CSV table of C-alpha atoms in Angstrom, one decimal:
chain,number,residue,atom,x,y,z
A,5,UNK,CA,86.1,112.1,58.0
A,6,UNK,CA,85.5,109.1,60.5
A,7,UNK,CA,84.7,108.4,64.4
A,8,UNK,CA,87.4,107.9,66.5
A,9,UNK,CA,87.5,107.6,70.0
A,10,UNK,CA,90.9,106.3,71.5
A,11,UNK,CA,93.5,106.3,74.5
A,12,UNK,CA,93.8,103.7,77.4
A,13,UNK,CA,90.8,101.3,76.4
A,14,UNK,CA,89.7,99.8,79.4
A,15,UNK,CA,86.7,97.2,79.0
A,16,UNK,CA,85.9,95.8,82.6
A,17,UNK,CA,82.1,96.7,83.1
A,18,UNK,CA,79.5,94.5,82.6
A,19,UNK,CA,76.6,95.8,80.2
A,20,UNK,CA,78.6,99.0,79.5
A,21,UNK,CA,80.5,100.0,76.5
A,22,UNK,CA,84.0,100.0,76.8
A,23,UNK,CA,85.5,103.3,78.0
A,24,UNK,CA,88.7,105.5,77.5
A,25,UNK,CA,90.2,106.7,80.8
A,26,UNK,CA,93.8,108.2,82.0
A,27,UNK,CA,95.6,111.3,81.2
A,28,UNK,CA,94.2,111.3,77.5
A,29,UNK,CA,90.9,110.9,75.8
A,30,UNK,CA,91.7,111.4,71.9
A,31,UNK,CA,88.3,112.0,69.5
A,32,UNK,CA,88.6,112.9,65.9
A,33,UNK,CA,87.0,116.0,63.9
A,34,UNK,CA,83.9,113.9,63.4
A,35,UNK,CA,83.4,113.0,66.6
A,36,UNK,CA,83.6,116.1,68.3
A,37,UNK,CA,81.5,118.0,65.6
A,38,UNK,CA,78.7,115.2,66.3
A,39,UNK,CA,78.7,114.6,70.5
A,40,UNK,CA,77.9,118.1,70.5
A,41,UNK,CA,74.7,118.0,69.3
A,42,UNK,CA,74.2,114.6,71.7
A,43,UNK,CA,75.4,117.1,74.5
A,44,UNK,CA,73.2,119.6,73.9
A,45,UNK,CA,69.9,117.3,73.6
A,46,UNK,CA,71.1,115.3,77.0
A,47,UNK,CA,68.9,115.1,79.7
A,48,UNK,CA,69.9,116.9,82.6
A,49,UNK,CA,68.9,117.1,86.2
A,50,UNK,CA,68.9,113.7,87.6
A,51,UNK,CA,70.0,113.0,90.9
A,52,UNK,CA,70.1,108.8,91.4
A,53,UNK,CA,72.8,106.7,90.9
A,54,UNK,CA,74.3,105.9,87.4
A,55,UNK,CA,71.8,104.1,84.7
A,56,UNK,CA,73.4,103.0,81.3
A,57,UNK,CA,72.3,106.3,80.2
A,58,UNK,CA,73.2,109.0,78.1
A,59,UNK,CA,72.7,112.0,80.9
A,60,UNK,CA,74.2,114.8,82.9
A,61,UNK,CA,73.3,113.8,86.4
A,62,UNK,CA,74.7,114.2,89.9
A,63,UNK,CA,77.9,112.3,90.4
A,64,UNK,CA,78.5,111.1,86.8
A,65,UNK,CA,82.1,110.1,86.2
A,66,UNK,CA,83.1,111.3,83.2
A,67,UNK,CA,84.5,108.1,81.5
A,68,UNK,CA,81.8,106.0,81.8
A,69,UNK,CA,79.3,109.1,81.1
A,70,UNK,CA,81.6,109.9,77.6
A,71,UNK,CA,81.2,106.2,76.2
A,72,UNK,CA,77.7,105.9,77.1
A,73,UNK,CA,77.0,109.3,75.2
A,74,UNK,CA,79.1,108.3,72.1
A,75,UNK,CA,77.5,104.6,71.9
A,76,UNK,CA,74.3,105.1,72.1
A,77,UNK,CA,74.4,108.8,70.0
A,78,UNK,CA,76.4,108.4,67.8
A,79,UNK,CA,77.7,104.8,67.9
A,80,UNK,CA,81.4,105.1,68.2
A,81,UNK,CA,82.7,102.9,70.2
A,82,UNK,CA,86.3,102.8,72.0
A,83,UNK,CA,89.8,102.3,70.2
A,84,UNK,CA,93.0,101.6,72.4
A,85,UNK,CA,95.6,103.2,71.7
A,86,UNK,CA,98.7,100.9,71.4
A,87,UNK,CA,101.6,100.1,69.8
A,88,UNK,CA,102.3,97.2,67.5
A,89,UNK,CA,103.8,94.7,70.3
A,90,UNK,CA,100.3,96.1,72.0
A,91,UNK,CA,102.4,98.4,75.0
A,92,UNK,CA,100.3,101.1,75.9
A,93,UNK,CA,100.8,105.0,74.4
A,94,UNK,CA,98.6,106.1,78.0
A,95,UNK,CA,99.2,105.1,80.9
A,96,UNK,CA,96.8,104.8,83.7
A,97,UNK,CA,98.9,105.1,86.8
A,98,UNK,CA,102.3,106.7,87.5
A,99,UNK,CA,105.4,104.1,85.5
A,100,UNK,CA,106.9,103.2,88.8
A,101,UNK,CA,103.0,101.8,89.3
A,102,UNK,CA,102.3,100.2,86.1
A,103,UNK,CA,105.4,98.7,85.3
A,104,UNK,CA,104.7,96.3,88.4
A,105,UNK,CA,101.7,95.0,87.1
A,106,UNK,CA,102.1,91.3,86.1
A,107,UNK,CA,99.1,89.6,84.5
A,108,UNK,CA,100.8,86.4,85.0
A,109,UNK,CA,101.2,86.5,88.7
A,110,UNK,CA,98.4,89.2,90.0
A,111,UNK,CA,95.6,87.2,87.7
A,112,UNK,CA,92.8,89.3,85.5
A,113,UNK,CA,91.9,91.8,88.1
A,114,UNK,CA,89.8,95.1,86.4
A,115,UNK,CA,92.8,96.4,84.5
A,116,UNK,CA,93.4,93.1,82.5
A,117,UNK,CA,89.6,92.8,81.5
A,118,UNK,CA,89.1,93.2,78.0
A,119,UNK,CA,92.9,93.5,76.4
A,120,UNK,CA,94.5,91.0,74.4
A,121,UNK,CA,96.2,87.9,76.1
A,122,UNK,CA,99.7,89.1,74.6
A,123,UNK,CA,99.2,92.8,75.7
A,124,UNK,CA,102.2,94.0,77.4
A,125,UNK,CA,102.9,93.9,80.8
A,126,UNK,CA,105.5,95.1,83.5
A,127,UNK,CA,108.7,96.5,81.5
A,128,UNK,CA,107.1,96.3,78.2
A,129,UNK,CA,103.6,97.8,79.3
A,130,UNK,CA,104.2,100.9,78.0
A,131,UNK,CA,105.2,102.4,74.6
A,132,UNK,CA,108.9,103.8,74.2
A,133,UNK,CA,107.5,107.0,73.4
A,134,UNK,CA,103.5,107.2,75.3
A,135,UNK,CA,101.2,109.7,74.5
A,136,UNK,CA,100.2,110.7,78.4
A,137,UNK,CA,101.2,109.5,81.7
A,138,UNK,CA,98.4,109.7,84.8
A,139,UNK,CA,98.6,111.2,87.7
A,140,UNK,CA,101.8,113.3,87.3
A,141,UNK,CA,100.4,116.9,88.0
A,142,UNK,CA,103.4,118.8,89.4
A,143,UNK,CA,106.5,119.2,87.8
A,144,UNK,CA,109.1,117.7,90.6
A,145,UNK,CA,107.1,114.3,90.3
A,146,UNK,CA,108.7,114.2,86.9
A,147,UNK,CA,112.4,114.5,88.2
């Protein structure tokens, strides 16, 4: 009976809502129920570059499309998904990528923008058990 949008909560755009992006974007009942009627009343047609606007136009990714669409219609906003040491249930990039990634050494490049200054990072990025892993689309790059 609420709004939840969740998954891999990245927050790096200026003057944007924060966005869910990766292998899995998770919505409740509610949610779903209510961006179809924003859906269906969306403007259509444009063809310039990206706004701030709720709209189905040429070139639209579909991340930063979704949270404009669910701010501004229905004001949900994003919800990371994480675990209570604050690893990550999706990941963004394959593991052998994302356990590398060291806020303390590489600085706060785009992925670090936004997340808790304890989140999790190289070996303990990740939950034990995540939700959805990125960019694995064949079976033999699971082996």
């Amino acid at each position: 009976n609420e709004h939840h949008y969740f998954g891999h909560y990245l927050g790096h755009r200026a003057n944007r809502p924060a966005m869910i992006a990766g292998a899995c974007a998770c919505w409740s009942r509610k949610t779903l129920k209510g961006i179809a009627q924003v859906y269906r009343n969306m403007p259509k047609g444009y063809m310039g570059p990206e706004r701030g606007v709720c709209e189905d136009r040429s070139h639209a990714t579909e991340e930063v499309s979704t949270s404009l669409c669910l701010n501004d219609g229905l004001g949900v906003t994003a919800e990371a998904a994480r675990d209570g040491d604050l690893r990550e249930f999706v990941m963004l990039d394959p593991y052998h990528n994302q356990l590398t990634w060291n806020r303390t050494e590489q600085g706060e490049w785009w992925y670090w923008k936004g997340k808790p200054k304890n989140a999790g990072q190289m070996d303990e990025c990740c939950a034990v058990r995540p939700i959805a892993i990125h960019k694995y689309k064949y079976s033999s790059q699971m082996e």
